């Protein structure tokens, strides 16, 4: 989930070494480029292909990714998790609440549990919010990938008269400020 410069630094590679390795991985079709929108612009992230995943035995990023979400959804979960980790929270992705249901991200610290749902506009946000409430979460946050999705969810919450008890709704950019 790191950008290329951050990944090179973490791996102890200089620009030449990193670019050479990156070129080899792309040529062997073990990785591909995935552009991701961030609050500072666009970020290009190298992502393992299925062939790349089969070529290595331990893929830590798979612990974050669910099989259901889009790359943008999974990237947002990762960024939200990192945000809470830096604040000292224990973070769980795809937190199980029973009957095969999960919460995208749960952040826990000092007995406080926060349910965080990431909304792309492709799922039923009202259902997700109700599911989290029924699971006993007192604090919830809904994070939308676009302003349009946020506007739509806020409108739905008003229509269903849930706006008084509903979670705060942010765009990812607003939340990470």
PDB file of C-alpha atoms in Angstrom:
ATOM      1  CA  UNK A   1       0.000   0.000   0.000  1.00  0.00           C
ATOM      2  CA  UNK A   2       3.038   2.268  -0.072  1.00  0.00           C
ATOM      3  CA  UNK A   3       3.972   4.571  -2.888  1.00  0.00           C
ATOM      4  CA  UNK A   4       7.135   3.670  -4.775  1.00  0.00           C
ATOM      5  CA  UNK A   5       9.425   6.166  -3.014  1.00  0.00           C
ATOM      6  CA  UNK A   6       8.279   5.033   0.439  1.00  0.00           C
ATOM      7  CA  UNK A   7       8.619   1.387  -0.587  1.00  0.00           C
ATOM      8  CA  UNK A   8      12.186   1.902  -1.844  1.00  0.00           C
ATOM      9  CA  UNK A   9      13.139   3.604   1.426  1.00  0.00           C
ATOM     10  CA  UNK A  10      11.572   0.833   3.513  1.00  0.00           C
ATOM     11  CA  UNK A  11      13.432  -1.823   1.502  1.00  0.00           C
ATOM     12  CA  UNK A  12      16.744   0.054   1.625  1.00  0.00           C
ATOM     13  CA  UNK A  13      16.911   0.466  -2.163  1.00  0.00           C
ATOM     14  CA  UNK A  14      18.225   3.484  -4.007  1.00  0.00           C
ATOM     15  CA  UNK A  15      16.277   4.829  -6.984  1.00  0.00           C
ATOM     16  CA  UNK A  16      18.378   2.900  -9.564  1.00  0.00           C
ATOM     17  CA  UNK A  17      18.055  -0.439  -7.751  1.00  0.00           C
ATOM     18  CA  UNK A  18      14.353   0.051  -7.121  1.00  0.00           C
ATOM     19  CA  UNK A  19      13.546   1.045 -10.698  1.00  0.00           C
ATOM     20  CA  UNK A  20      15.521  -1.911 -12.075  1.00  0.00           C
ATOM     21  CA  UNK A  21      13.698  -4.358  -9.789  1.00  0.00           C
ATOM     22  CA  UNK A  22      10.350  -2.743 -10.535  1.00  0.00           C
ATOM     23  CA  UNK A  23      10.937  -3.068 -14.307  1.00  0.00           C
ATOM     24  CA  UNK A  24      11.760  -6.771 -13.926  1.00  0.00           C
ATOM     25  CA  UNK A  25       8.621  -7.420 -11.874  1.00  0.00           C
ATOM     26  CA  UNK A  26       6.444  -5.590 -14.422  1.00  0.00           C
ATOM     27  CA  UNK A  27       8.013  -7.492 -17.337  1.00  0.00           C
ATOM     28  CA  UNK A  28       7.406 -10.821 -15.597  1.00  0.00           C
ATOM     29  CA  UNK A  29       3.792  -9.714 -14.935  1.00  0.00           C
ATOM     30  CA  UNK A  30       4.196 -10.240 -11.195  1.00  0.00           C
ATOM     31  CA  UNK A  31       2.956  -6.688 -10.427  1.00  0.00           C
ATOM     32  CA  UNK A  32       0.945  -3.957 -12.113  1.00  0.00           C
ATOM     33  CA  UNK A  33       0.382  -0.243 -11.537  1.00  0.00           C
ATOM     34  CA  UNK A  34      -2.790   0.890  -9.798  1.00  0.00           C
ATOM     35  CA  UNK A  35      -3.502   4.632  -9.601  1.00  0.00           C
ATOM     36  CA  UNK A  36      -5.179   5.734  -6.355  1.00  0.00           C
ATOM     37  CA  UNK A  37      -6.637   9.153  -5.554  1.00  0.00           C
ATOM     38  CA  UNK A  38      -5.347  10.711  -2.330  1.00  0.00           C
ATOM     39  CA  UNK A  39      -5.921  14.058  -0.697  1.00  0.00           C
ATOM     40  CA  UNK A  40      -2.628  15.257  -2.179  1.00  0.00           C
ATOM     41  CA  UNK A  41      -3.348  14.017  -5.710  1.00  0.00           C
ATOM     42  CA  UNK A  42      -2.806  10.683  -7.418  1.00  0.00           C
ATOM     43  CA  UNK A  43      -0.533   7.938  -6.122  1.00  0.00           C
ATOM     44  CA  UNK A  44       0.679   5.002  -8.177  1.00  0.00           C
ATOM     45  CA  UNK A  45       0.854   1.796  -6.161  1.00  0.00           C
ATOM     46  CA  UNK A  46       2.437  -1.447  -7.294  1.00  0.00           C
ATOM     47  CA  UNK A  47       0.022  -4.320  -6.764  1.00  0.00           C
ATOM     48  CA  UNK A  48       0.728  -8.040  -6.952  1.00  0.00           C
ATOM     49  CA  UNK A  49      -0.956  -9.918  -9.782  1.00  0.00           C
ATOM     50  CA  UNK A  50      -2.370 -13.401  -9.151  1.00  0.00           C
ATOM     51  CA  UNK A  51       0.812 -14.743 -10.745  1.00  0.00           C
ATOM     52  CA  UNK A  52       2.849 -12.623  -8.303  1.00  0.00           C
ATOM     53  CA  UNK A  53       0.880 -13.884  -5.312  1.00  0.00           C
ATOM     54  CA  UNK A  54       1.520 -17.483  -6.338  1.00  0.00           C
ATOM     55  CA  UNK A  55       5.242 -16.761  -6.658  1.00  0.00           C
ATOM     56  CA  UNK A  56       5.714 -15.901  -2.994  1.00  0.00           C
ATOM     57  CA  UNK A  57       4.669 -17.696   0.161  1.00  0.00           C
ATOM     58  CA  UNK A  58       3.849 -14.804   2.529  1.00  0.00           C
ATOM     59  CA  UNK A  59       1.750 -11.900   1.289  1.00  0.00           C
ATOM     60  CA  UNK A  60       1.110  -9.625   4.267  1.00  0.00           C
ATOM     61  CA  UNK A  61      -1.159  -7.289   2.310  1.00  0.00           C
ATOM     62  CA  UNK A  62      -3.685 -10.102   1.906  1.00  0.00           C
ATOM     63  CA  UNK A  63      -4.432  -9.783   5.623  1.00  0.00           C
ATOM     64  CA  UNK A  64      -5.880  -6.332   4.900  1.00  0.00           C
ATOM     65  CA  UNK A  65      -7.694  -7.106   1.679  1.00  0.00           C
ATOM     66  CA  UNK A  66     -11.038  -8.810   1.579  1.00  0.00           C
ATOM     67  CA  UNK A  67     -12.094 -10.640  -1.535  1.00  0.00           C
ATOM     68  CA  UNK A  68     -15.181  -8.423  -1.887  1.00  0.00           C
ATOM     69  CA  UNK A  69     -13.883  -4.882  -1.983  1.00  0.00           C
ATOM     70  CA  UNK A  70     -12.469  -2.885  -4.853  1.00  0.00           C
ATOM     71  CA  UNK A  71      -8.876  -1.763  -4.676  1.00  0.00           C
ATOM     72  CA  UNK A  72     -10.040   1.768  -3.755  1.00  0.00           C
ATOM     73  CA  UNK A  73     -12.168   0.338  -0.921  1.00  0.00           C
ATOM     74  CA  UNK A  74      -9.269  -1.728   0.404  1.00  0.00           C
ATOM     75  CA  UNK A  75      -6.834   1.186   0.092  1.00  0.00           C
ATOM     76  CA  UNK A  76      -9.215   3.390   2.114  1.00  0.00           C
ATOM     77  CA  UNK A  77      -9.467   0.700   4.820  1.00  0.00           C
ATOM     78  CA  UNK A  78      -5.689   0.518   4.987  1.00  0.00           C
ATOM     79  CA  UNK A  79      -5.307   4.315   5.286  1.00  0.00           C
ATOM     80  CA  UNK A  80      -7.991   4.495   7.982  1.00  0.00           C
ATOM     81  CA  UNK A  81      -6.329   1.662   9.893  1.00  0.00           C
ATOM     82  CA  UNK A  82      -2.965   3.426   9.723  1.00  0.00           C
ATOM     83  CA  UNK A  83      -4.589   6.661  10.933  1.00  0.00           C
ATOM     84  CA  UNK A  84      -5.941   4.921  14.034  1.00  0.00           C
ATOM     85  CA  UNK A  85      -2.758   2.911  14.668  1.00  0.00           C
ATOM     86  CA  UNK A  86      -0.768   6.155  14.836  1.00  0.00           C
ATOM     87  CA  UNK A  87      -3.197   7.278  17.554  1.00  0.00           C
ATOM     88  CA  UNK A  88      -2.524   4.115  19.582  1.00  0.00           C
ATOM     89  CA  UNK A  89      -5.598   2.095  18.597  1.00  0.00           C
ATOM     90  CA  UNK A  90      -5.689  -1.636  17.959  1.00  0.00           C
ATOM     91  CA  UNK A  91      -7.116  -2.060  14.432  1.00  0.00           C
ATOM     92  CA  UNK A  92      -9.014  -5.026  13.015  1.00  0.00           C
ATOM     93  CA  UNK A  93     -10.019  -5.283   9.355  1.00  0.00           C
ATOM     94  CA  UNK A  94     -13.204  -7.165   8.438  1.00  0.00           C
ATOM     95  CA  UNK A  95     -14.190  -7.433  12.123  1.00  0.00           C
ATOM     96  CA  UNK A  96     -16.606 -10.353  12.494  1.00  0.00           C
ATOM     97  CA  UNK A  97     -19.929  -9.569  14.201  1.00  0.00           C
ATOM     98  CA  UNK A  98     -21.720 -12.879  13.562  1.00  0.00           C
ATOM     99  CA  UNK A  99     -23.941 -14.456  10.915  1.00  0.00           C
ATOM    100  CA  UNK A 100     -21.214 -13.919   8.317  1.00  0.00           C
ATOM    101  CA  UNK A 101     -21.392 -10.145   8.786  1.00  0.00           C
ATOM    102  CA  UNK A 102     -18.366  -7.909   9.243  1.00  0.00           C
ATOM    103  CA  UNK A 103     -17.434  -4.288   9.863  1.00  0.00           C
ATOM    104  CA  UNK A 104     -14.832  -2.877   7.456  1.00  0.00           C
ATOM    105  CA  UNK A 105     -12.556  -1.531  10.209  1.00  0.00           C
ATOM    106  CA  UNK A 106     -12.817  -1.535  13.994  1.00  0.00           C
ATOM    107  CA  UNK A 107     -10.494   0.633  16.081  1.00  0.00           C
ATOM    108  CA  UNK A 108     -10.200  -0.166  19.818  1.00  0.00           C
ATOM    109  CA  UNK A 109      -8.462   1.678  22.621  1.00  0.00           C
ATOM    110  CA  UNK A 110      -9.073   1.918  26.379  1.00  0.00           C
ATOM    111  CA  UNK A 111     -12.399   0.067  26.131  1.00  0.00           C
ATOM    112  CA  UNK A 112     -13.637   2.300  23.317  1.00  0.00           C
ATOM    113  CA  UNK A 113     -14.685   0.572  20.069  1.00  0.00           C
ATOM    114  CA  UNK A 114     -15.273   2.472  16.847  1.00  0.00           C
ATOM    115  CA  UNK A 115     -16.926   0.826  13.834  1.00  0.00           C
ATOM    116  CA  UNK A 116     -15.817   2.315  10.529  1.00  0.00           C
ATOM    117  CA  UNK A 117     -17.624   1.553   7.285  1.00  0.00           C
ATOM    118  CA  UNK A 118     -16.056   2.532   3.967  1.00  0.00           C
ATOM    119  CA  UNK A 119     -18.647   3.406   1.349  1.00  0.00           C
ATOM    120  CA  UNK A 120     -17.983   3.430  -2.388  1.00  0.00           C
ATOM    121  CA  UNK A 121     -21.602   3.952  -3.417  1.00  0.00           C
ATOM    122  CA  UNK A 122     -21.957   0.332  -4.528  1.00  0.00           C
ATOM    123  CA  UNK A 123     -23.333  -1.128  -1.289  1.00  0.00           C
ATOM    124  CA  UNK A 124     -26.302  -0.408   0.969  1.00  0.00           C
ATOM    125  CA  UNK A 125     -24.854   2.108   3.425  1.00  0.00           C
ATOM    126  CA  UNK A 126     -28.030   2.249   5.528  1.00  0.00           C
ATOM    127  CA  UNK A 127     -27.933  -1.538   5.942  1.00  0.00           C
ATOM    128  CA  UNK A 128     -24.257  -1.331   6.989  1.00  0.00           C
ATOM    129  CA  UNK A 129     -25.023   1.353   9.580  1.00  0.00           C
ATOM    130  CA  UNK A 130     -27.995  -0.581  11.008  1.00  0.00           C
ATOM    131  CA  UNK A 131     -25.911  -3.774  11.113  1.00  0.00           C
ATOM    132  CA  UNK A 132     -23.229  -1.998  13.169  1.00  0.00           C
ATOM    133  CA  UNK A 133     -25.829  -0.517  15.532  1.00  0.00           C
ATOM    134  CA  UNK A 134     -27.423  -3.938  16.043  1.00  0.00           C
ATOM    135  CA  UNK A 135     -23.971  -5.348  16.820  1.00  0.00           C
ATOM    136  CA  UNK A 136     -23.783  -2.927  19.756  1.00  0.00           C
ATOM    137  CA  UNK A 137     -21.374  -0.302  18.462  1.00  0.00           C
ATOM    138  CA  UNK A 138     -21.987   3.001  20.218  1.00  0.00           C
ATOM    139  CA  UNK A 139     -19.564   4.902  18.027  1.00  0.00           C
ATOM    140  CA  UNK A 140     -19.543   4.599  14.251  1.00  0.00           C
ATOM    141  CA  UNK A 141     -18.020   6.510  11.375  1.00  0.00           C
ATOM    142  CA  UNK A 142     -18.967   6.277   7.718  1.00  0.00           C
ATOM    143  CA  UNK A 143     -16.182   7.209   5.297  1.00  0.00           C
ATOM    144  CA  UNK A 144     -17.067   7.803   1.658  1.00  0.00           C
ATOM    145  CA  UNK A 145     -14.711   7.657  -1.276  1.00  0.00           C
ATOM    146  CA  UNK A 146     -16.332  10.626  -3.029  1.00  0.00           C
ATOM    147  CA  UNK A 147     -18.272  13.720  -2.082  1.00  0.00           C
ATOM    148  CA  UNK A 148     -21.178  12.478  -4.220  1.00  0.00           C
ATOM    149  CA  UNK A 149     -21.421   9.270  -2.176  1.00  0.00           C
ATOM    150  CA  UNK A 150     -21.303  11.295   1.054  1.00  0.00           C
ATOM    151  CA  UNK A 151     -24.129  13.591  -0.118  1.00  0.00           C
ATOM    152  CA  UNK A 152     -26.231  10.572  -1.094  1.00  0.00           C
ATOM    153  CA  UNK A 153     -25.724   8.812   2.259  1.00  0.00           C
ATOM    154  CA  UNK A 154     -26.496  11.945   4.287  1.00  0.00           C
ATOM    155  CA  UNK A 155     -29.695  12.328   2.229  1.00  0.00           C
ATOM    156  CA  UNK A 156     -30.660   8.678   2.829  1.00  0.00           C
ATOM    157  CA  UNK A 157     -30.080   9.075   6.557  1.00  0.00           C
ATOM    158  CA  UNK A 158     -32.465  12.049   6.620  1.00  0.00           C
ATOM    159  CA  UNK A 159     -35.096  10.182   4.556  1.00  0.00           C
ATOM    160  CA  UNK A 160     -35.002   7.209   6.914  1.00  0.00           C
ATOM    161  CA  UNK A 161     -35.017   9.555   9.920  1.00  0.00           C
ATOM    162  CA  UNK A 162     -31.750   7.981  11.101  1.00  0.00           C
ATOM    163  CA  UNK A 163     -29.813  11.240  10.919  1.00  0.00           C
ATOM    164  CA  UNK A 164     -30.086  11.845  14.688  1.00  0.00           C
ATOM    165  CA  UNK A 165     -28.576   8.478  15.684  1.00  0.00           C
ATOM    166  CA  UNK A 166     -26.402   7.909  12.611  1.00  0.00           C
ATOM    167  CA  UNK A 167     -22.626   7.988  12.498  1.00  0.00           C
ATOM    168  CA  UNK A 168     -20.619  10.947  11.333  1.00  0.00           C
ATOM    169  CA  UNK A 169     -20.143  10.863   7.572  1.00  0.00           C
ATOM    170  CA  UNK A 170     -16.902  12.043   5.960  1.00  0.00           C
ATOM    171  CA  UNK A 171     -15.099  11.747   2.680  1.00  0.00           C
ATOM    172  CA  UNK A 172     -11.758   9.983   3.025  1.00  0.00           C
ATOM    173  CA  UNK A 173      -9.997  13.283   2.327  1.00  0.00           C
ATOM    174  CA  UNK A 174     -11.963  15.090   5.075  1.00  0.00           C
ATOM    175  CA  UNK A 175     -11.308  12.311   7.555  1.00  0.00           C
ATOM    176  CA  UNK A 176      -7.558  12.119   7.016  1.00  0.00           C
ATOM    177  CA  UNK A 177      -6.961  15.880   7.363  1.00  0.00           C
TER     178      UNK A 177
END
